[in-house]
mmCIF file of C-alpha atoms and ligand atoms in Angstrom:
data_model
loop_
_atom_site.group_PDB
_atom_site.id
_atom_site.type_symbol
_atom_site.label_atom_id
_atom_site.label_comp_id
_atom_site.label_asym_id
_atom_site.label_seq_id
_atom_site.Cartn_x
_atom_site.Cartn_y
_atom_site.Cartn_z
ATOM 1 C CA MET A 973 -0.011 -0.014 0.026
ATOM 2 C CA LYS A 974 1.353 3.390 -0.973
ATOM 3 C CA TYR A 975 0.340 5.801 1.731
ATOM 4 C CA ILE A 976 1.622 9.382 1.982
ATOM 5 C CA SER A 977 0.992 11.125 5.246
ATOM 6 C CA ARG A 978 3.555 13.913 5.039
ATOM 7 C CA ASN A 979 2.832 16.561 2.458
ATOM 8 C CA THR A 980 6.478 17.336 1.660
ATOM 9 C CA LYS A 981 7.571 17.012 -1.922
ATOM 10 C CA ALA A 982 9.446 18.230 -4.931
ATOM 11 C CA VAL A 983 6.963 19.191 -7.661
ATOM 12 C CA ILE A 984 8.577 18.789 -11.103
ATOM 13 C CA ASP A 985 7.065 20.887 -13.887
ATOM 14 C CA LEU A 986 7.757 19.062 -17.107
ATOM 15 C CA THR A 987 6.265 21.865 -19.212
ATOM 16 C CA ALA A 988 8.842 24.234 -17.787
ATOM 17 C CA LEU A 989 11.542 21.626 -18.572
ATOM 18 C CA VAL A 990 10.546 21.499 -22.248
ATOM 19 C CA HIS A 991 10.274 25.308 -22.401
ATOM 20 C CA ASN A 992 13.833 25.678 -20.967
ATOM 21 C CA TYR A 993 15.183 23.074 -23.406
ATOM 22 C CA GLN A 994 13.611 24.890 -26.369
ATOM 23 C CA TYR A 995 14.667 28.325 -25.201
ATOM 24 C CA ILE A 996 18.318 27.366 -24.545
ATOM 25 C CA SER A 997 18.713 25.289 -27.678
ATOM 26 C CA SER A 998 17.355 28.255 -29.675
ATOM 27 C CA LEU A 999 20.381 30.228 -28.440
ATOM 28 C CA ALA A 1000 22.683 27.801 -30.269
ATOM 29 C CA PRO A 1001 20.789 27.016 -33.464
ATOM 30 C CA GLN A 1002 23.852 25.572 -35.188
ATOM 31 C CA SER A 1003 24.520 23.130 -32.372
ATOM 32 C CA LYS A 1004 22.918 19.922 -31.207
ATOM 33 C CA THR A 1005 21.975 20.470 -27.582
ATOM 34 C CA ILE A 1006 22.498 17.351 -25.455
ATOM 35 C CA ALA A 1007 20.436 17.181 -22.267
ATOM 36 C CA VAL A 1008 22.673 16.323 -19.329
ATOM 37 C CA ILE A 1009 20.690 14.184 -16.853
ATOM 38 C CA LYS A 1010 23.364 12.760 -14.589
ATOM 39 C CA ALA A 1011 22.766 12.565 -10.853
ATOM 40 C CA ASN A 1012 19.161 11.451 -11.471
ATOM 41 C CA GLY A 1013 18.534 14.494 -13.681
ATOM 42 C CA TYR A 1014 19.989 16.882 -11.107
ATOM 43 C CA GLU A 1015 17.519 15.021 -8.826
ATOM 44 C CA HIS A 1016 14.464 15.905 -10.948
ATOM 45 C CA CYS A 1017 14.061 12.139 -11.793
ATOM 46 C CA ALA A 1018 16.150 11.235 -14.832
ATOM 47 C CA ILE A 1019 13.613 8.757 -16.167
ATOM 48 C CA GLU A 1020 10.712 11.225 -16.187
ATOM 49 C CA VAL A 1021 13.020 13.946 -17.589
ATOM 50 C CA ALA A 1022 14.260 11.571 -20.334
ATOM 51 C CA LYS A 1023 10.765 10.356 -21.219
ATOM 52 C CA THR A 1024 9.623 13.978 -21.541
ATOM 53 C CA LEU A 1025 12.599 15.202 -23.539
ATOM 54 C CA GLU A 1026 13.069 12.159 -25.772
ATOM 55 C CA ALA A 1027 11.033 13.724 -28.553
ATOM 56 C CA TYR A 1028 13.087 16.912 -28.506
ATOM 57 C CA VAL A 1029 16.805 16.054 -27.917
ATOM 58 C CA PRO A 1030 19.541 14.460 -30.092
ATOM 59 C CA ALA A 1031 21.055 12.677 -27.082
ATOM 60 C CA PHE A 1032 21.281 12.489 -23.305
ATOM 61 C CA ALA A 1033 24.478 12.601 -21.194
ATOM 62 C CA VAL A 1034 25.103 10.907 -17.841
ATOM 63 C CA ALA A 1035 28.230 10.601 -15.722
ATOM 64 C CA PHE A 1036 28.884 6.884 -15.748
ATOM 65 C CA VAL A 1037 27.581 3.628 -17.248
ATOM 66 C CA ASP A 1038 25.293 2.724 -14.339
ATOM 67 C CA GLU A 1039 23.294 5.885 -14.893
ATOM 68 C CA ALA A 1040 22.940 5.030 -18.605
ATOM 69 C CA LEU A 1041 21.696 1.580 -17.759
ATOM 70 C CA THR A 1042 18.987 3.033 -15.540
ATOM 71 C CA LEU A 1043 17.704 4.922 -18.550
ATOM 72 C CA ARG A 1044 17.943 1.952 -20.932
ATOM 73 C CA ASN A 1045 16.145 -0.255 -18.378
ATOM 74 C CA ALA A 1046 13.337 2.357 -18.345
ATOM 75 C CA GLY A 1047 12.999 2.016 -22.120
ATOM 76 C CA ILE A 1048 14.859 5.213 -23.216
ATOM 77 C CA GLN A 1049 16.235 4.567 -26.681
ATOM 78 C CA SER A 1050 17.932 7.880 -27.501
ATOM 79 C CA PRO A 1051 21.664 8.061 -27.892
ATOM 80 C CA ILE A 1052 23.396 8.362 -24.507
ATOM 81 C CA LEU A 1053 26.828 9.825 -23.867
ATOM 82 C CA VAL A 1054 28.790 8.719 -20.779
ATOM 83 C CA LEU A 1055 30.756 11.808 -19.679
ATOM 84 C CA GLU A 1056 33.347 10.171 -17.411
ATOM 85 C CA GLY A 1057 33.806 7.302 -19.837
ATOM 86 C CA PRO A 1058 34.393 3.634 -18.956
ATOM 87 C CA PHE A 1059 35.758 2.968 -15.478
ATOM 88 C CA GLN A 1060 36.611 -0.619 -16.395
ATOM 89 C CA HIS A 1061 37.004 -2.862 -19.405
ATOM 90 C CA SER A 1062 33.548 -4.417 -18.931
ATOM 91 C CA ASP A 1063 31.977 -0.980 -19.325
ATOM 92 C CA PHE A 1064 32.848 -1.300 -23.029
ATOM 93 C CA THR A 1065 30.877 -4.521 -23.280
ATOM 94 C CA ILE A 1066 27.870 -2.816 -21.796
ATOM 95 C CA ALA A 1067 28.319 0.246 -23.996
ATOM 96 C CA ILE A 1068 28.302 -2.058 -27.085
ATOM 97 C CA GLU A 1069 25.253 -3.986 -25.856
ATOM 98 C CA GLN A 1070 23.377 -0.859 -24.903
ATOM 99 C CA ASP A 1071 24.506 1.390 -27.727
ATOM 100 C CA LEU A 1072 26.215 4.041 -25.527
ATOM 101 C CA SER A 1073 28.831 6.567 -26.579
ATOM 102 C CA LEU A 1074 31.827 6.897 -24.278
ATOM 103 C CA MET A 1075 33.986 9.888 -23.476
ATOM 104 C CA LEU A 1076 37.628 8.703 -23.484
ATOM 105 C CA HIS A 1077 40.324 10.534 -21.513
ATOM 106 C CA THR A 1078 43.067 7.986 -20.628
ATOM 107 C CA HIS A 1079 45.455 5.796 -22.655
ATOM 108 C CA GLU A 1080 44.006 2.761 -20.899
ATOM 109 C CA GLN A 1081 40.529 3.622 -22.203
ATOM 110 C CA ILE A 1082 41.949 3.985 -25.660
ATOM 111 C CA SER A 1083 43.442 0.534 -25.384
ATOM 112 C CA TRP A 1084 40.026 -0.853 -24.372
ATOM 113 C CA LEU A 1085 38.568 0.875 -27.482
ATOM 114 C CA LYS A 1086 41.157 -0.961 -29.565
ATOM 115 C CA ASP A 1087 40.151 -4.298 -27.931
ATOM 116 C CA ASN A 1088 36.607 -3.606 -29.133
ATOM 117 C CA GLU A 1089 37.614 -1.968 -32.403
ATOM 118 C CA ASP A 1090 34.925 -3.525 -34.603
ATOM 119 C CA LYS A 1091 32.183 -3.896 -32.113
ATOM 120 C CA TYR A 1092 31.992 -0.389 -30.654
ATOM 121 C CA LEU A 1093 29.621 1.656 -32.843
ATOM 122 C CA GLY A 1094 29.300 4.811 -30.708
ATOM 123 C CA ASP A 1095 30.884 8.160 -31.338
ATOM 124 C CA VAL A 1096 34.468 8.481 -30.076
ATOM 125 C CA TRP A 1097 34.401 11.448 -27.711
ATOM 126 C CA LEU A 1098 37.943 12.435 -26.924
ATOM 127 C CA LYS A 1099 38.526 14.666 -23.968
ATOM 128 C CA VAL A 1100 41.246 17.222 -24.067
ATOM 129 C CA ASP A 1101 42.343 19.075 -20.940
ATOM 130 C CA THR A 1102 42.541 22.804 -21.616
ATOM 131 C CA GLY A 1103 43.119 23.925 -18.035
ATOM 132 C CA MET A 1104 40.611 22.248 -15.782
ATOM 133 C CA ASN A 1105 43.300 19.700 -14.899
ATOM 134 C CA ARG A 1106 40.782 17.088 -13.961
ATOM 135 C CA LEU A 1107 40.076 14.723 -16.852
ATOM 136 C CA GLY A 1108 41.481 14.645 -20.378
ATOM 137 C CA PHE A 1109 44.613 14.259 -22.480
ATOM 138 C CA ARG A 1110 47.025 17.140 -22.516
ATOM 139 C CA VAL A 1111 46.934 19.160 -25.727
ATOM 140 C CA GLU A 1112 50.396 17.904 -26.720
ATOM 141 C CA GLU A 1113 49.288 14.288 -26.374
ATOM 142 C CA ILE A 1114 46.248 14.587 -28.614
ATOM 143 C CA SER A 1115 48.042 14.127 -31.916
ATOM 144 C CA SER A 1116 49.425 10.683 -30.989
ATOM 145 C CA VAL A 1117 46.052 9.596 -29.614
ATOM 146 C CA ILE A 1118 44.191 10.653 -32.783
ATOM 147 C CA ALA A 1119 46.868 9.078 -34.926
ATOM 148 C CA SER A 1120 46.302 5.795 -33.145
ATOM 149 C CA LEU A 1121 42.546 5.668 -34.086
ATOM 150 C CA ASN A 1122 41.464 3.694 -37.087
ATOM 151 C CA ASN A 1123 39.607 5.436 -39.928
ATOM 152 C CA LYS A 1124 36.189 4.414 -38.778
ATOM 153 C CA HIS A 1125 36.713 5.872 -35.331
ATOM 154 C CA HIS A 1126 38.429 8.879 -36.783
ATOM 155 C CA SER A 1127 35.279 9.745 -38.682
ATOM 156 C CA LYS A 1128 33.302 9.460 -35.433
ATOM 157 C CA LEU A 1129 35.597 11.717 -33.487
ATOM 158 C CA VAL A 1130 34.178 14.455 -31.247
ATOM 159 C CA LEU A 1131 36.871 16.556 -29.570
ATOM 160 C CA CYS A 1132 35.637 17.647 -26.193
ATOM 161 C CA SER A 1133 36.770 19.910 -23.378
ATOM 162 C CA HIS A 1134 35.252 21.324 -20.167
ATOM 163 C CA PHE A 1135 35.344 24.948 -18.873
ATOM 164 C CA SER A 1136 36.590 25.842 -15.441
ATOM 165 C CA CYS A 1137 35.341 29.429 -15.199
ATOM 166 C CA ALA A 1138 32.613 29.891 -17.813
ATOM 167 C CA GLU A 1139 30.113 31.280 -15.254
ATOM 168 C CA ASP A 1140 32.222 34.409 -15.100
ATOM 169 C CA LYS A 1141 31.749 36.429 -18.284
ATOM 170 C CA GLU A 1142 34.885 38.502 -17.667
ATOM 171 C CA ASN A 1143 37.303 35.630 -17.090
ATOM 172 C CA PRO A 1144 39.886 35.369 -19.907
ATOM 173 C CA LYS A 1145 40.556 31.729 -19.088
ATOM 174 C CA THR A 1146 37.504 30.673 -21.092
ATOM 175 C CA THR A 1147 38.709 32.492 -24.260
ATOM 176 C CA LYS A 1148 41.955 30.663 -23.921
ATOM 177 C CA GLN A 1149 40.255 27.269 -23.538
ATOM 178 C CA ILE A 1150 38.060 27.990 -26.578
ATOM 179 C CA SER A 1151 40.995 28.909 -28.773
ATOM 180 C CA GLN A 1152 42.937 25.796 -27.799
ATOM 181 C CA VAL A 1153 40.066 23.557 -28.791
ATOM 182 C CA LYS A 1154 39.420 25.463 -31.987
ATOM 183 C CA ALA A 1155 43.062 25.155 -33.044
ATOM 184 C CA LEU A 1156 42.822 21.378 -32.594
ATOM 185 C CA VAL A 1157 39.534 21.186 -34.482
ATOM 186 C CA LYS A 1158 41.098 23.036 -37.384
ATOM 187 C CA GLN A 1159 44.076 20.743 -37.365
ATOM 188 C CA TYR A 1160 42.030 17.475 -37.251
ATOM 189 C CA ASP A 1161 38.888 18.638 -39.058
ATOM 190 C CA CYS A 1162 36.610 17.006 -36.508
ATOM 191 C CA GLN A 1163 33.434 17.751 -34.592
ATOM 192 C CA PHE A 1164 33.746 19.320 -31.171
ATOM 193 C CA SER A 1165 31.870 20.050 -27.923
ATOM 194 C CA MET A 1166 32.760 22.508 -25.196
ATOM 195 C CA ALA A 1167 29.776 24.452 -23.895
ATOM 196 C CA ASN A 1168 27.956 23.544 -20.708
ATOM 197 C CA SER A 1169 25.078 25.795 -19.516
ATOM 198 C CA ALA A 1170 27.352 28.740 -18.750
ATOM 199 C CA GLY A 1171 29.151 28.236 -22.068
ATOM 200 C CA ILE A 1172 25.940 28.271 -24.022
ATOM 201 C CA LEU A 1173 24.652 31.394 -22.236
ATOM 202 C CA ASN A 1174 27.824 33.418 -21.833
ATOM 203 C CA TRP A 1175 30.161 32.326 -24.618
ATOM 204 C CA PRO A 1176 28.501 31.952 -28.068
ATOM 205 C CA GLU A 1177 31.916 31.461 -29.663
ATOM 206 C CA SER A 1178 32.178 28.202 -27.663
ATOM 207 C CA HIS A 1179 29.101 26.648 -29.247
ATOM 208 C CA GLY A 1180 30.123 23.417 -30.971
ATOM 209 C CA HIS A 1181 28.559 20.623 -33.003
ATOM 210 C CA PHE A 1182 27.228 19.474 -29.624
ATOM 211 C CA ASN A 1183 26.617 21.529 -26.519
ATOM 212 C CA ARG A 1184 26.026 19.894 -23.098
ATOM 213 C CA LEU A 1185 23.159 21.486 -21.272
ATOM 214 C CA GLY A 1186 22.787 20.553 -17.617
ATOM 215 C CA LEU A 1187 21.816 23.063 -14.889
ATOM 216 C CA SER A 1188 19.891 25.520 -16.990
ATOM 217 C CA LEU A 1189 17.683 22.804 -18.430
ATOM 218 C CA TYR A 1190 16.181 22.771 -14.984
ATOM 219 C CA GLY A 1191 15.525 26.515 -15.122
ATOM 220 C CA VAL A 1192 18.477 27.534 -12.918
ATOM 221 C CA SER A 1193 21.035 30.158 -13.811
ATOM 222 C CA PRO A 1194 24.721 29.163 -13.980
ATOM 223 C CA ILE A 1195 25.846 32.740 -14.203
ATOM 224 C CA GLU A 1196 27.698 34.306 -11.283
ATOM 225 C CA PRO A 1197 26.937 36.339 -9.285
ATOM 226 C CA CYS A 1198 23.439 34.871 -9.446
ATOM 227 C CA VAL A 1199 22.230 36.567 -12.642
ATOM 228 C CA ILE A 1200 18.632 35.533 -13.366
ATOM 229 C CA VAL A 1201 18.181 34.446 -16.994
ATOM 230 C CA GLU A 1202 14.706 35.824 -17.448
ATOM 231 C CA PRO A 1203 13.117 33.297 -19.839
ATOM 232 C CA LEU A 1204 14.177 30.304 -17.761
ATOM 233 C CA LYS A 1205 11.499 28.695 -15.622
ATOM 234 C CA PRO A 1206 12.438 26.772 -12.488
ATOM 235 C CA VAL A 1207 11.361 23.198 -13.003
ATOM 236 C CA MET A 1208 11.443 22.176 -9.334
ATOM 237 C CA THR A 1209 9.331 23.561 -6.521
ATOM 238 C CA LEU A 1210 10.264 22.215 -3.100
ATOM 239 C CA GLU A 1211 7.226 22.267 -0.870
ATOM 240 C CA ALA A 1212 6.370 21.335 2.716
ATOM 241 C CA GLU A 1213 3.534 21.682 5.150
ATOM 242 C CA ILE A 1214 3.166 23.664 8.333
ATOM 243 C CA ILE A 1215 2.630 21.124 11.102
ATOM 244 C CA ALA A 1216 2.499 23.449 14.142
ATOM 245 C CA ILE A 1217 2.201 27.130 14.992
ATOM 246 C CA ARG A 1218 3.189 28.510 18.380
ATOM 247 C CA LYS A 1219 3.785 31.697 20.357
ATOM 248 C CA VAL A 1220 7.308 32.299 21.639
ATOM 249 C CA LEU A 1221 7.804 34.973 24.348
ATOM 250 C CA GLU A 1222 10.439 37.679 24.154
ATOM 251 C CA GLY A 1223 13.764 36.225 25.299
ATOM 252 C CA GLU A 1224 12.854 32.613 24.572
ATOM 253 C CA THR A 1225 14.851 30.501 22.126
ATOM 254 C CA VAL A 1226 13.956 28.202 19.284
ATOM 255 C CA GLY A 1227 15.565 24.935 18.251
ATOM 256 C CA TYR A 1228 18.777 23.050 18.976
ATOM 257 C CA GLY A 1229 21.643 24.979 20.537
ATOM 258 C CA ASP A 1230 19.430 27.996 21.399
ATOM 259 C CA THR A 1231 20.958 29.790 18.451
ATOM 260 C CA TRP A 1232 17.939 32.087 17.896
ATOM 261 C CA GLN A 1233 16.297 34.178 20.561
ATOM 262 C CA ALA A 1234 12.996 36.105 20.133
ATOM 263 C CA LYS A 1235 13.436 39.858 20.439
ATOM 264 C CA ARG A 1236 9.629 40.232 20.863
ATOM 265 C CA LEU A 1237 6.573 38.042 21.236
ATOM 266 C CA SER A 1238 6.824 36.012 18.051
ATOM 267 C CA THR A 1239 4.741 33.509 16.046
ATOM 268 C CA ILE A 1240 6.730 30.540 14.909
ATOM 269 C CA ALA A 1241 5.598 28.035 12.309
ATOM 270 C CA VAL A 1242 7.128 24.561 12.180
ATOM 271 C CA ILE A 1243 7.561 23.097 8.752
ATOM 272 C CA ALA A 1244 7.915 19.355 7.993
ATOM 273 C CA ILE A 1245 11.163 19.376 6.091
ATOM 274 C CA GLY A 1246 14.724 19.018 7.349
ATOM 275 C CA TYR A 1247 18.218 18.202 6.423
ATOM 276 C CA ALA A 1248 17.310 14.540 6.014
ATOM 277 C CA ASP A 1249 15.225 15.660 3.010
ATOM 278 C CA GLY A 1250 18.087 17.682 1.583
ATOM 279 C CA TYR A 1251 17.196 21.120 2.949
ATOM 280 C CA PRO A 1252 20.700 22.449 3.821
ATOM 281 C CA ARG A 1253 21.542 22.250 7.490
ATOM 282 C CA ASN A 1254 23.720 25.302 7.360
ATOM 283 C CA ALA A 1255 20.940 27.555 6.049
ATOM 284 C CA LYS A 1256 21.256 30.573 8.344
ATOM 285 C CA ALA A 1257 18.665 32.510 10.259
ATOM 286 C CA GLY A 1258 17.025 34.826 7.824
ATOM 287 C CA THR A 1259 16.956 32.362 4.879
ATOM 288 C CA PRO A 1260 13.672 33.142 3.110
ATOM 289 C CA VAL A 1261 10.702 30.780 2.988
ATOM 290 C CA PHE A 1262 7.668 31.642 0.866
ATOM 291 C CA VAL A 1263 4.443 31.457 2.865
ATOM 292 C CA ASN A 1264 1.009 32.364 1.510
ATOM 293 C CA GLY A 1265 2.408 35.106 -0.765
ATOM 294 C CA GLU A 1266 4.863 36.473 1.786
ATOM 295 C CA ILE A 1267 8.461 35.843 2.786
ATOM 296 C CA ALA A 1268 9.172 34.570 6.286
ATOM 297 C CA PRO A 1269 12.684 34.126 7.667
ATOM 298 C CA LEU A 1270 14.126 30.846 8.907
ATOM 299 C CA VAL A 1271 14.914 31.019 12.626
ATOM 300 C CA GLY A 1272 16.957 28.565 14.734
ATOM 301 C CA ARG A 1273 18.844 25.553 13.424
ATOM 302 C CA VAL A 1274 17.599 23.307 10.694
ATOM 303 C CA SER A 1275 16.723 19.907 12.289
ATOM 304 C CA MET A 1276 16.660 16.506 10.630
ATOM 305 C CA ASP A 1277 12.916 16.609 9.981
ATOM 306 C CA MET A 1278 11.827 20.172 10.690
ATOM 307 C CA ILE A 1279 12.628 23.830 10.234
ATOM 308 C CA THR A 1280 11.146 26.775 12.100
ATOM 309 C CA ILE A 1281 10.200 30.150 10.550
ATOM 310 C CA ASP A 1282 9.102 33.444 12.043
ATOM 311 C CA VAL A 1283 5.639 34.247 10.795
ATOM 312 C CA THR A 1284 4.912 37.074 13.227
ATOM 313 C CA GLY A 1285 2.623 39.577 11.458
ATOM 314 C CA ILE A 1286 1.484 37.184 8.762
ATOM 315 C CA THR A 1287 -2.223 37.093 9.486
ATOM 316 C CA LYS A 1288 -3.560 34.335 7.366
ATOM 317 C CA ILE A 1289 -1.612 31.272 8.382
ATOM 318 C CA ASN A 1290 -2.768 27.838 9.436
ATOM 319 C CA VAL A 1291 -1.477 24.415 10.213
ATOM 320 C CA GLY A 1292 -1.732 22.536 6.919
ATOM 321 C CA ASP A 1293 -0.673 25.463 4.757
ATOM 322 C CA ILE A 1294 1.967 24.628 2.172
ATOM 323 C CA VAL A 1295 5.137 26.676 1.989
ATOM 324 C CA GLU A 1296 7.713 26.888 -0.802
ATOM 325 C CA LEU A 1297 11.331 26.276 0.205
ATOM 326 C CA TRP A 1298 12.550 27.001 -3.308
ATOM 327 C CA GLY A 1299 11.003 27.255 -6.696
ATOM 328 C CA LYS A 1300 9.240 30.002 -8.648
ATOM 329 C CA ASN A 1301 9.061 32.514 -5.762
ATOM 330 C CA VAL A 1302 12.352 31.913 -3.949
ATOM 331 C CA SER A 1303 15.138 30.754 -6.206
ATOM 332 C CA VAL A 1304 17.397 27.863 -5.267
ATOM 333 C CA ASP A 1305 20.262 30.324 -5.765
ATOM 334 C CA THR A 1306 18.970 32.464 -2.945
ATOM 335 C CA ILE A 1307 18.902 29.435 -0.602
ATOM 336 C CA ALA A 1308 22.395 28.491 -1.805
ATOM 337 C CA LYS A 1309 23.651 32.015 -0.874
ATOM 338 C CA HIS A 1310 22.137 31.701 2.602
ATOM 339 C CA SER A 1311 23.715 28.293 3.150
ATOM 340 C CA ASP A 1312 27.265 28.678 1.705
ATOM 341 C CA SER A 1313 26.427 26.270 -1.098
ATOM 342 C CA ILE A 1314 25.609 26.374 -4.780
ATOM 343 C CA ASN A 1315 22.457 25.674 -6.765
ATOM 344 C CA TYR A 1316 23.932 22.453 -8.243
ATOM 345 C CA GLU A 1317 24.647 20.989 -4.828
ATOM 346 C CA LEU A 1318 21.271 21.894 -3.263
ATOM 347 C CA LEU A 1319 19.352 20.287 -6.203
ATOM 348 C CA THR A 1320 21.426 17.114 -6.289
ATOM 349 C CA ARG A 1321 21.511 16.558 -2.567
ATOM 350 C CA LEU A 1322 17.766 16.090 -2.217
ATOM 351 C CA SER A 1323 17.283 12.788 -0.459
ATOM 352 C CA ALA A 1324 15.538 9.580 -1.473
ATOM 353 C CA ARG A 1325 12.988 10.120 1.298
ATOM 354 C CA LEU A 1326 11.558 13.157 -0.469
ATOM 355 C CA PRO A 1327 8.707 12.218 -2.894
ATOM 356 C CA LYS A 1328 8.442 13.775 -6.276
ATOM 357 C CA THR A 1329 5.263 14.619 -8.168
ATOM 358 C CA PHE A 1330 5.114 15.708 -11.805
ATOM 359 C CA ILE A 1331 3.215 18.313 -13.730
ATOM 360 C CA GLU A 1332 2.734 16.886 -17.216
ATOM 361 C CA ASN A 1333 4.297 18.454 -20.244
ATOM 362 C CA ASN A 1334 1.668 20.271 -22.295
ATOM 363 C CA VAL A 1335 3.925 21.952 -24.783
HETATM 364 C C1 PLP B 336 27.832 17.987 -15.758
HETATM 365 C C2 PLP B 336 28.502 18.295 -17.004
HETATM 366 C C3 PLP B 336 27.989 19.203 -17.942
HETATM 367 C C4 PLP B 336 26.734 19.977 -17.676
HETATM 368 O O1 PLP B 336 27.151 21.180 -16.985
HETATM 369 P P1 PLP B 336 26.090 22.293 -16.521
HETATM 370 O O2 PLP B 336 26.970 23.325 -15.927
HETATM 371 O O3 PLP B 336 25.216 21.659 -15.512
HETATM 372 O O4 PLP B 336 25.361 22.715 -17.730
HETATM 373 C C5 PLP B 336 28.634 19.338 -19.181
HETATM 374 N N1 PLP B 336 29.777 18.628 -19.416
HETATM 375 C C6 PLP B 336 30.344 17.791 -18.558
HETATM 376 C C7 PLP B 336 31.612 17.099 -18.892
HETATM 377 C C8 PLP B 336 29.744 17.590 -17.320
HETATM 378 O O5 PLP B 336 30.319 16.788 -16.411
#
């Protein structure tokens, strides 16, 4: 029996998702925009996201083979790119069986490709490191790696790199990364892919044959410092219910550690969401919560299952009212600012205990 007592959930608006995909891909009309749905679609439910976007996208991208298998097992047939590539030799067998494309970034992975030379039919995504210094061949190694590919794989080559500072429009590092990739592309006459969300929005010259759209697909801005990209619509609304309302006298404290003290007679609402759901524990007093059209500040520490907010002066408020923790009225960026985190982390750290519901795509 599926029984839901607690009215705490992430509401996923699939119409907004399609809108964001269409808007962002229209900014790069010469590129194919791949939808990045790693980490369970930035915790928007990768399967639902993939089912919704399958009719629109040329391909999906995930971080590792297991995530691709989850999609295939759910019946997703679109091309899938595995961004971190194969971790072990057997990942190649699975990639062949399941028709996955692999990003390759080590000599060992290239040797696995050679072991499967005739059987691997995916594109050969070759990662070049242009300054992130995380994954990828160094620029000076690339020629020998490309030279070692057979003709069939050569024709399926997609040269790929990842930006380290693209969220900052002023940072010259990105220009340097773009010119390094473009020089290689000219030399080897191959397809390429560089742009993530920030690349697509901030750096049109980085648009490649493929762009890799993650964060902004979900309606969230990758641009620092927290620039709202107007046409984007937040896909997720995190909601919870007020389960108690109480008076707190001047001088009394609220929550663990007595970190917050009432400066006046206050009305405190207790909300059924906590850090065990993924609401950040280090959200500070003053973090906004959207209640019945108004903003109320978080007070006291975030507990495992509850938070407390100061609703003094908000007249229409009742146990059972639903509040928004983030979504269309309070952005996840704002909550990230108040909790020393970033939008990516807050979205992907939502816990398995938090149910999701979906608003159907009607585009
Ligand atoms: C996660 C990821 C992306 C998507 O980045 P966003 O900033 O979320 O758009 C693109 N490319 C690679 C290699 C990634 O790992």
